[in-house]
GROMACS .gro file of C-alpha atoms in nm:
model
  367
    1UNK     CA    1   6.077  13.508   9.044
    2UNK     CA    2   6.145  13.723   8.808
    3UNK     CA    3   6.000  13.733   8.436
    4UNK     CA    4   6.353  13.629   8.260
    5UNK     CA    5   6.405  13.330   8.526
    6UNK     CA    6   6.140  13.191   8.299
    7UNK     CA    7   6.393  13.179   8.034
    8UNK     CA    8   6.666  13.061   8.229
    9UNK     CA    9   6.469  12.760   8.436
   10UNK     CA   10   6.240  12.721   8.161
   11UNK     CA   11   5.952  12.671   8.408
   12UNK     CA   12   5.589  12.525   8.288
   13UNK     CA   13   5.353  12.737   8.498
   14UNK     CA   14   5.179  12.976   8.305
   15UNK     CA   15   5.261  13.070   7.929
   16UNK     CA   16   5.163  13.025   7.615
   17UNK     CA   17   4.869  12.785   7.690
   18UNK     CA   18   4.754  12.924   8.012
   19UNK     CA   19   4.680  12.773   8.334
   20UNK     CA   20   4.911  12.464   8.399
   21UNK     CA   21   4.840  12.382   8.761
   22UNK     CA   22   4.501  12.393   8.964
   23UNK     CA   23   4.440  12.389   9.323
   24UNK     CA   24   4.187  12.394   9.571
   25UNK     CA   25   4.338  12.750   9.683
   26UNK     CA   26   4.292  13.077   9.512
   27UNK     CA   27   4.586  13.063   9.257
   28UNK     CA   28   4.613  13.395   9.151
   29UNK     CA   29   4.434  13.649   9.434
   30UNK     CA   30   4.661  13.852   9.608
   31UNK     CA   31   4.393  13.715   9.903
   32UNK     CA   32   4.579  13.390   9.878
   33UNK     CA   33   4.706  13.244  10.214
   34UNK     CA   34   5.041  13.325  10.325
   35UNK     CA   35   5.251  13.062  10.400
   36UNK     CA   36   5.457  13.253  10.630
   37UNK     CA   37   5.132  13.369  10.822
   38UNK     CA   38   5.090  13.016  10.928
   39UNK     CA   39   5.384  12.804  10.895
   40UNK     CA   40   5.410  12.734  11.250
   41UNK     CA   41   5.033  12.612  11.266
   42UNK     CA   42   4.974  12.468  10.912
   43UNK     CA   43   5.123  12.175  10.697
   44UNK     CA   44   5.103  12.213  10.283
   45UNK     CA   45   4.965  11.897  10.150
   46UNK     CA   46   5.152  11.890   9.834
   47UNK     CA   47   5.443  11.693   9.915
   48UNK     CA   48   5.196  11.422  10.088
   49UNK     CA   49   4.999  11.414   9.772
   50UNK     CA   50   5.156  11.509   9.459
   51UNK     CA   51   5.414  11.424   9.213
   52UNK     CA   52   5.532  11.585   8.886
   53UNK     CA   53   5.684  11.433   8.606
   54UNK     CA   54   5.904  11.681   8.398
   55UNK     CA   55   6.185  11.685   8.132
   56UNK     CA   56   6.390  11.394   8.129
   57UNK     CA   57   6.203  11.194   8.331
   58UNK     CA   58   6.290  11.454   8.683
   59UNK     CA   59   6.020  11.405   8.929
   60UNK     CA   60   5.919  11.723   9.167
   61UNK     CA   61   5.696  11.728   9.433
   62UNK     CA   62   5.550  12.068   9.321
   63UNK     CA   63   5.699  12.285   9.048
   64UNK     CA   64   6.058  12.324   9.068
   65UNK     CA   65   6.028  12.711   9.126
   66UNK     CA   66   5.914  12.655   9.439
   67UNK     CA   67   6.187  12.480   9.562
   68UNK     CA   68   6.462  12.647   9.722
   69UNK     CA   69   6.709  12.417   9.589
   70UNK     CA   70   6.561  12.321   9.265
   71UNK     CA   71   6.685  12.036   9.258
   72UNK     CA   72   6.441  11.665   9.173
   73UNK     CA   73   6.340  11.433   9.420
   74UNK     CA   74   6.433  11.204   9.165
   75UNK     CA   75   6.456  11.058   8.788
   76UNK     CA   76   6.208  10.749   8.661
   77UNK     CA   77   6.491  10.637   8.389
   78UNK     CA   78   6.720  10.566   8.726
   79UNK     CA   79   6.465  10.495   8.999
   80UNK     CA   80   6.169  10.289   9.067
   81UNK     CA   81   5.873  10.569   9.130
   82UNK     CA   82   5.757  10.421   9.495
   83UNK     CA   83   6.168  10.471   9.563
   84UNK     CA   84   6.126  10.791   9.468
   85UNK     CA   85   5.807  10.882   9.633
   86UNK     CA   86   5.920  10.754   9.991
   87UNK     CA   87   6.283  10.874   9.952
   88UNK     CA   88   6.519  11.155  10.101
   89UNK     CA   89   6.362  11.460   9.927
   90UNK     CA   90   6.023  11.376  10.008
   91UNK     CA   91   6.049  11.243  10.345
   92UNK     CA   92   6.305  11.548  10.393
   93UNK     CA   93   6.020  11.802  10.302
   94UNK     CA   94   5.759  11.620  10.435
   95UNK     CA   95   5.906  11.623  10.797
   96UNK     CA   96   6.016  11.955  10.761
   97UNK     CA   97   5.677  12.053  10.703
   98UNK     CA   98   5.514  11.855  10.967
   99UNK     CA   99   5.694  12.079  11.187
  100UNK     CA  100   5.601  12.436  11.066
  101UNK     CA  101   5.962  12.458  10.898
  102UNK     CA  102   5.956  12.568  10.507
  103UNK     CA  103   6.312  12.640  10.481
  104UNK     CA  104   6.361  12.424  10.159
  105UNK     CA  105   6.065  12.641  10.035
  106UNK     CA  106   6.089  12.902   9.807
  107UNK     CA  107   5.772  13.078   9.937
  108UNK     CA  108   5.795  13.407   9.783
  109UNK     CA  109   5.720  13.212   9.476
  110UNK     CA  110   5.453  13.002   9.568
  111UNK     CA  111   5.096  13.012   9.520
  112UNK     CA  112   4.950  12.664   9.528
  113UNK     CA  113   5.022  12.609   9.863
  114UNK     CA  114   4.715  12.354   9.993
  115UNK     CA  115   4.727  12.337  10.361
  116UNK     CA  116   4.569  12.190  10.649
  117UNK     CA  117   4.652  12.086  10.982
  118UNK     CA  118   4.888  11.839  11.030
  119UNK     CA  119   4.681  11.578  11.192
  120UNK     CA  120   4.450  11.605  10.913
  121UNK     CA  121   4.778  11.459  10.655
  122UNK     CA  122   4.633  11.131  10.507
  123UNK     CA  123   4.800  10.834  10.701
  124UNK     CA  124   4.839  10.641  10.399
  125UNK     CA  125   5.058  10.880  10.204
  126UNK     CA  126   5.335  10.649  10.200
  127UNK     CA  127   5.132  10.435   9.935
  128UNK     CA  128   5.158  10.675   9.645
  129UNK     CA  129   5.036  11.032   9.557
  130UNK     CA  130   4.698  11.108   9.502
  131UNK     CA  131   4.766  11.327   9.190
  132UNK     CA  132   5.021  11.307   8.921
  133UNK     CA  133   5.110  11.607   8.713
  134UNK     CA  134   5.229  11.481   8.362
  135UNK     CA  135   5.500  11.748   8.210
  136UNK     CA  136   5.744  11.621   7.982
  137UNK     CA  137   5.544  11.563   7.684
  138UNK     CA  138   5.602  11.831   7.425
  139UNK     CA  139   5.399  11.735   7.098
  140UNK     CA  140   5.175  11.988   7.005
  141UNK     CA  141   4.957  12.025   6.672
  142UNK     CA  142   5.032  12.400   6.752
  143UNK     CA  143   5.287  12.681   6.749
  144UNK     CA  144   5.153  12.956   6.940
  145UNK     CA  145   5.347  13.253   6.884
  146UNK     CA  146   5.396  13.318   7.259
  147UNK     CA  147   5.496  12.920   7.324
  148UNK     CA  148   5.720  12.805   7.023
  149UNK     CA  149   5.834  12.878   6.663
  150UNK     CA  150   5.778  12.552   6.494
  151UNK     CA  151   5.559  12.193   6.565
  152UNK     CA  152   5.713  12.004   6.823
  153UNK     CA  153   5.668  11.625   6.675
  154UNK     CA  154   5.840  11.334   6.926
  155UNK     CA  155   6.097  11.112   6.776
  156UNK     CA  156   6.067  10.763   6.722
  157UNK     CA  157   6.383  10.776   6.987
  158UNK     CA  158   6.095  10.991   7.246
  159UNK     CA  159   5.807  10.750   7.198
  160UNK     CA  160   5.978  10.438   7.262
  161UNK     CA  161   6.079  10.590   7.541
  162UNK     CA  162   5.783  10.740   7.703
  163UNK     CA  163   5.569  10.478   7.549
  164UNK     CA  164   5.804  10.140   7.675
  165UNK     CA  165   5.988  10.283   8.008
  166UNK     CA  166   5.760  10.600   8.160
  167UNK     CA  167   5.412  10.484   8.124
  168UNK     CA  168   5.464  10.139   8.298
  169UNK     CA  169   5.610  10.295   8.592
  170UNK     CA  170   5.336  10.628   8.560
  171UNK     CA  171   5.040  10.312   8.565
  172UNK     CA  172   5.247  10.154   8.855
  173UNK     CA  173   5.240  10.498   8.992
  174UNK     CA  174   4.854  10.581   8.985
  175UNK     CA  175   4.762  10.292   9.177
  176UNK     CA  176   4.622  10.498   9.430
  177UNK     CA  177   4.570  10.830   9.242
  178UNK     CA  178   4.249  11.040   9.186
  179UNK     CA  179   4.381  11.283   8.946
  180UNK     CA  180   4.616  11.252   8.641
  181UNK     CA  181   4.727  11.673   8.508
  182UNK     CA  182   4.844  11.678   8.187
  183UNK     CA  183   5.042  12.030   8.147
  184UNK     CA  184   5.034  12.277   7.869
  185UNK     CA  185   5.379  12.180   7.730
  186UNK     CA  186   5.202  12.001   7.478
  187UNK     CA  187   4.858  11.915   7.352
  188UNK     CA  188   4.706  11.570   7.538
  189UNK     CA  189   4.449  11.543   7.307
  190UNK     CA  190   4.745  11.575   6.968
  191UNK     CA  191   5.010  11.366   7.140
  192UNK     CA  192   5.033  11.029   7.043
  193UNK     CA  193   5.227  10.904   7.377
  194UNK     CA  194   4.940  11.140   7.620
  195UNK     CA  195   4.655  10.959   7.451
  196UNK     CA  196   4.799  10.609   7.461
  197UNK     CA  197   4.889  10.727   7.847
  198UNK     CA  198   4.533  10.840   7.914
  199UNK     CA  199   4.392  10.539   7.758
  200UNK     CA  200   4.556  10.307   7.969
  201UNK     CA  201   4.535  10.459   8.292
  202UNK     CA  202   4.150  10.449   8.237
  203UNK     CA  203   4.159  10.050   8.155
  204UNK     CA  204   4.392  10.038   8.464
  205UNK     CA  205   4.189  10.227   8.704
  206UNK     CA  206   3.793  10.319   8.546
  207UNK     CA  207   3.766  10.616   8.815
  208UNK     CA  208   4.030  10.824   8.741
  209UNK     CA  209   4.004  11.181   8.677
  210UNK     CA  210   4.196  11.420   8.410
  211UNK     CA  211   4.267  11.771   8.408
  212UNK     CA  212   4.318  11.849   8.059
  213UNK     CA  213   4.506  12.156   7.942
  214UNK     CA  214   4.409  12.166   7.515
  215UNK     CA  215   4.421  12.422   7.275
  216UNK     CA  216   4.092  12.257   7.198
  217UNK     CA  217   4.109  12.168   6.809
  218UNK     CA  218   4.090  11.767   6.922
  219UNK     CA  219   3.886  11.822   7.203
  220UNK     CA  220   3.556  11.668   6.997
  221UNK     CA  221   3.353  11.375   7.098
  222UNK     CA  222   3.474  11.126   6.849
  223UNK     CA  223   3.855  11.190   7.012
  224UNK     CA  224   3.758  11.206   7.379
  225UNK     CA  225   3.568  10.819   7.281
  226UNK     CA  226   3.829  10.669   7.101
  227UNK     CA  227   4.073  10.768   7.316
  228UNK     CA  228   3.809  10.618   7.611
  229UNK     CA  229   3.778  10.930   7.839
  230UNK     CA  230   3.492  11.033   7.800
  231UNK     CA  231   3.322  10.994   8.146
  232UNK     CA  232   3.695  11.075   8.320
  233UNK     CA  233   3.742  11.445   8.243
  234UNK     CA  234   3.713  11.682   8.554
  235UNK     CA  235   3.830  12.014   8.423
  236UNK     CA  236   3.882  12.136   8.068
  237UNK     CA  237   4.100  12.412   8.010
  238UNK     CA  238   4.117  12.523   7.672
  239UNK     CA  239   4.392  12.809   7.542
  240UNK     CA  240   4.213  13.010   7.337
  241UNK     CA  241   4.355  13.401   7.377
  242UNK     CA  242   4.115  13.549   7.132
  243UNK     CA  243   3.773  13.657   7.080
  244UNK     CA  244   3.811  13.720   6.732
  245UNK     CA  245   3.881  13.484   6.424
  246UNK     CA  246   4.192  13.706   6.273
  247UNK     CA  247   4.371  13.756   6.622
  248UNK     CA  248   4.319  13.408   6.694
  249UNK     CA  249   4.533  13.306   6.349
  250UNK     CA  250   4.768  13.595   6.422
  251UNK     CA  251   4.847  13.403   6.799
  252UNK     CA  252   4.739  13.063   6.713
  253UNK     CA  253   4.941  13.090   6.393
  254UNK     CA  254   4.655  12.823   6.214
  255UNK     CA  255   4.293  12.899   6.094
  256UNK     CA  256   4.137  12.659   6.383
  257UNK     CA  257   3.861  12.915   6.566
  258UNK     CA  258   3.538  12.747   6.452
  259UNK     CA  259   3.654  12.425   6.497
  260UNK     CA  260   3.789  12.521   6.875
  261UNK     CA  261   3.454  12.707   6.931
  262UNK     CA  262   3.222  12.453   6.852
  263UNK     CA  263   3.414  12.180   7.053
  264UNK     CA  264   3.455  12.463   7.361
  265UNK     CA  265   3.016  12.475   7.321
  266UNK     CA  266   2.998  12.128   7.338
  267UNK     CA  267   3.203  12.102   7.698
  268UNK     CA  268   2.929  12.368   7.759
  269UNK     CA  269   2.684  12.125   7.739
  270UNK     CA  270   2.863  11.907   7.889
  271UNK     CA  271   2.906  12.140   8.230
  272UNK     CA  272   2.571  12.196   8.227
  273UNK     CA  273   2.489  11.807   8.205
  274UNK     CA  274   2.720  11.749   8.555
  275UNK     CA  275   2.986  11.576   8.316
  276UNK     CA  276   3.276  11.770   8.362
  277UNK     CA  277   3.333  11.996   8.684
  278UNK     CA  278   3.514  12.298   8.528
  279UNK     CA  279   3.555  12.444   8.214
  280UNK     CA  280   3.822  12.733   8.241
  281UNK     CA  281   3.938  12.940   7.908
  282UNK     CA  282   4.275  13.007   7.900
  283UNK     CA  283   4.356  13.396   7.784
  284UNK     CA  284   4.771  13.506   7.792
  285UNK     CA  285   4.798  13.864   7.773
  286UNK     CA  286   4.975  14.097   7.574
  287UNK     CA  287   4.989  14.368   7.302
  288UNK     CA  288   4.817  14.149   7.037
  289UNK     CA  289   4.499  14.083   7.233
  290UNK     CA  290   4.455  14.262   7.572
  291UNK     CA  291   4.161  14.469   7.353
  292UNK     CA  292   3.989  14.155   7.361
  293UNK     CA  293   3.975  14.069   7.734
  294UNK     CA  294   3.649  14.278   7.825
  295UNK     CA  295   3.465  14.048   7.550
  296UNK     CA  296   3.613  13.753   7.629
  297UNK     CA  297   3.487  13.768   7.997
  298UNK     CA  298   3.141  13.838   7.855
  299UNK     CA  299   3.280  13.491   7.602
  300UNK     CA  300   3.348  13.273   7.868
  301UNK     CA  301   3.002  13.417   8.119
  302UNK     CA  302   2.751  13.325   7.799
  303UNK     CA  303   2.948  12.936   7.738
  304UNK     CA  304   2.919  12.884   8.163
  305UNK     CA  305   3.327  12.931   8.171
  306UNK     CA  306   3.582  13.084   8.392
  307UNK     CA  307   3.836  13.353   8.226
  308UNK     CA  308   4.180  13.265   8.309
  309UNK     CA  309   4.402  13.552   8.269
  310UNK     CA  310   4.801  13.559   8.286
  311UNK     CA  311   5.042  13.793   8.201
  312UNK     CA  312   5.263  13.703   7.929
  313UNK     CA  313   5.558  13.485   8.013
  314UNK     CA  314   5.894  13.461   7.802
  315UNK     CA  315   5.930  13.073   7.681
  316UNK     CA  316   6.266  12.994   7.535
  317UNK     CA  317   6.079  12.814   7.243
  318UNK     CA  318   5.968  13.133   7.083
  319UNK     CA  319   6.157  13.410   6.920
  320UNK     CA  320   5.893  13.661   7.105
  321UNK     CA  321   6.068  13.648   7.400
  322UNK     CA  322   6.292  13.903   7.267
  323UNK     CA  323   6.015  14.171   7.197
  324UNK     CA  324   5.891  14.145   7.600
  325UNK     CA  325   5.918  14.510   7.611
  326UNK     CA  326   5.743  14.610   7.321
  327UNK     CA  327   5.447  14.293   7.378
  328UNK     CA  328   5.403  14.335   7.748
  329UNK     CA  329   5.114  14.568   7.821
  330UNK     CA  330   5.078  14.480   8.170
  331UNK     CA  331   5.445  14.644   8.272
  332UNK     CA  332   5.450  15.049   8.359
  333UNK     CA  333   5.718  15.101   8.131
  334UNK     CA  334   5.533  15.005   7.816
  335UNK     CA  335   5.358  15.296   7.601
  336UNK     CA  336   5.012  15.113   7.623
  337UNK     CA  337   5.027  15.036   7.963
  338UNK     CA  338   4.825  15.392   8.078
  339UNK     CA  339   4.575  15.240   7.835
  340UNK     CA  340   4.612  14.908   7.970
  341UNK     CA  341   4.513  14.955   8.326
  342UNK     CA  342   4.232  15.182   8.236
  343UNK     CA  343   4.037  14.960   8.056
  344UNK     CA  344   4.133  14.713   8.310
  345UNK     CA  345   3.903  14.917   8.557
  346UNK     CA  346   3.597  14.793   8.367
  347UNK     CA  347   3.363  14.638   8.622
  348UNK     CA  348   3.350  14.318   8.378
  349UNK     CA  349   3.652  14.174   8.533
  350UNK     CA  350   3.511  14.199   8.865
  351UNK     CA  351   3.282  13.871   8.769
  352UNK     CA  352   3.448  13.663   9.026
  353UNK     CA  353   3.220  13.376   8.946
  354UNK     CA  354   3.319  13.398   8.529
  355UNK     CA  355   3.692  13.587   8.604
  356UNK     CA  356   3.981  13.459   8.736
  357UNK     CA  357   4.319  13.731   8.705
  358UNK     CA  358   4.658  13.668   8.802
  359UNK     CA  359   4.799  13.905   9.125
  360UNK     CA  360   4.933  14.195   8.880
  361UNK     CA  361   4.580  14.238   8.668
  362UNK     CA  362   4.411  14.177   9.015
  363UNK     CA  363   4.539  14.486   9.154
  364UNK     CA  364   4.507  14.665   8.835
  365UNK     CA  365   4.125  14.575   8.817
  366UNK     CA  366   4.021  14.622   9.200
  367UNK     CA  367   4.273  14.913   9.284
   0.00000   0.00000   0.00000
């Protein structure tokens, strides 16, 4: 896909916030499987597994850009979820994939594929996915320059709605899920519907896991307890795309870098103590910061992190978009980009155990 197809689809993968989606595979390595390799041997979990909740209540079973169609498997304001989950465009996919066949994939595109064998498919996929990927929530405390121009608050008209119609049918949903992803489109930890969400899935179902995508200024102790999550967080993945105080307000656009740090060293800790399984931080390059990314390897190696690094992606919510020449570092037509993939040869961003770059800085670095 290319980088204006952001624009026009408006896809939630990686932008302003970082890393939406994490699999088992490696995301971002140009060492990833491909799915073309082993079609005729392999079946991609996904579809047996996962659903995704987007805009306007749209339901996916992975992200829409890699679909060849596009096109939802269905809507939770017209259908009942377990309708949706066993219905044409899953079953469709599903036996499609069974079979080696990803015509209805958009393959080029993807890099989460998850695959096995096909007698290794869990026989009890028909009773709901194992992992739901929450992505129509937009409220944010933040405006990150590279994400939006202005707060994103939901409406009296959006809350009743998420709050009264989605979440009944998203607890209904989880029965027999491990996982709950909360995307980057908004902050889980700000929003008043993902909280209440969170909340109740955890007096529904004690077990449950979240993946939690935060810019990190709620992510504090008193928060994660009133909100009752405490013991239920698997990875943390905080959007931080700084190292320093004054770039951080320059990106950020607030004054929130102490208060993120010291609630990023307390999921430290809380690695360390076995209570959460990852703590990724989230780094978006471009002119503004790319300085920074040597230190903020060295950042996330001395706080027991992983570095997530993505290129900059235009979001129609920002006014940036417009400056993607000028801002983006990473392309060989920019004026900094000789610069650029120089200092990308430093052998700090070879820590595969602390680094983790998208394909284009990949090559860049180990070239």
């Amino acid at each position: 896909m290319k980088r204006r197809d952001f624009i026009k689809y408006g896809t939630i993968l990686a932008g302003a916030c970082g890393i939406c989606l994490f699999r088992k595979c490696n995301l971002f390595s140009p060492d990833a499987v491909d799915v073309n390799s082993v079609q005729e041997i392999k079946a991609c979990k996904i579809p047996f597994e996962r659903m995704e909740i987007l805009a306007g209540g749209d339901v996916f079973p992975c992200s829409a850009t890699f679909l060849n169609s596009k096109k939802p498997a269905g809507n939770i304001k017209k259908q009942d979820i377990q309708e949706i989950w066993n219905g044409k465009v899953y079953t469709q996919l599903r036996n499609k994939i069974l079979k080696g066949d990803y015509s209805l994939c958009n393959t080029g595109n993807c890099y989460i594929y998850d695959y096995c064998s096909p007698e290794k498919i869990s026989q009890d996929y028909k009773n709901g996915p194992k992992e739901i990927t929450i992505g129509y929530d937009d409220e944010c405390n933040y405006r990150c320059i590279t994400c939006r121009d202005n707060v994103i608050i939901n409406t009296s008209e959006q809350l009743n709605l998420y709050d009264k119609f989605y979440l009944p049918k998203i607890i209904k949903a989880a029965e027999n899920a491990e996982i709950v992803t909360l995307l980057c489109n908004g902050d889980p930890l700000f929003s008043r519907h993902s909280k209440h969400l969170m909340s109740e899935l955890v007096k529904a179902y004690p077990n449950i896991k979240f993946r939690l995508t935060t810019n990190g200024f709620h992510l504090d102790e008193k928060t994660l307890n009133k909100i009752g999550i405490q013991n239920n967080i698997q990875v943390v993945s905080v959007s931080i795309n700084a190292t320093k105080r004054e770039t951080y307000k320059k990106i950020m656009r607030t004054d929130g870098f102490d208060i993120v740090m010291k609630n990023v060293e307390m999921m430290s800790d809380w690695f360390k103590q076995g209570k959460i399984a990852f703590l990724n931080l989230n780094f978006v390059v471009h002119l503004m910061n790319y300085k920074e990314m040597p230190d903020f390897v060295k950042l996330a190696k001395n706080l027991n992190a992983k570095a997530i690094f993505t290129t900059y992606k235009p979001w129609v919510g920002a006014k940036l978009h417009k400056k993607y020449n000028e801002i983006a570092v990473f392309e060989p037509t920019n004026k900094h980009y000789k610069e650029f993939s120089e200092m990308m040869k430093n052998p700090v961003f070879k820590d595969a155990e602390h680094c983790k770059l998208e394909s284009e800085l990949y090559n860049l670095a180990y070239s």
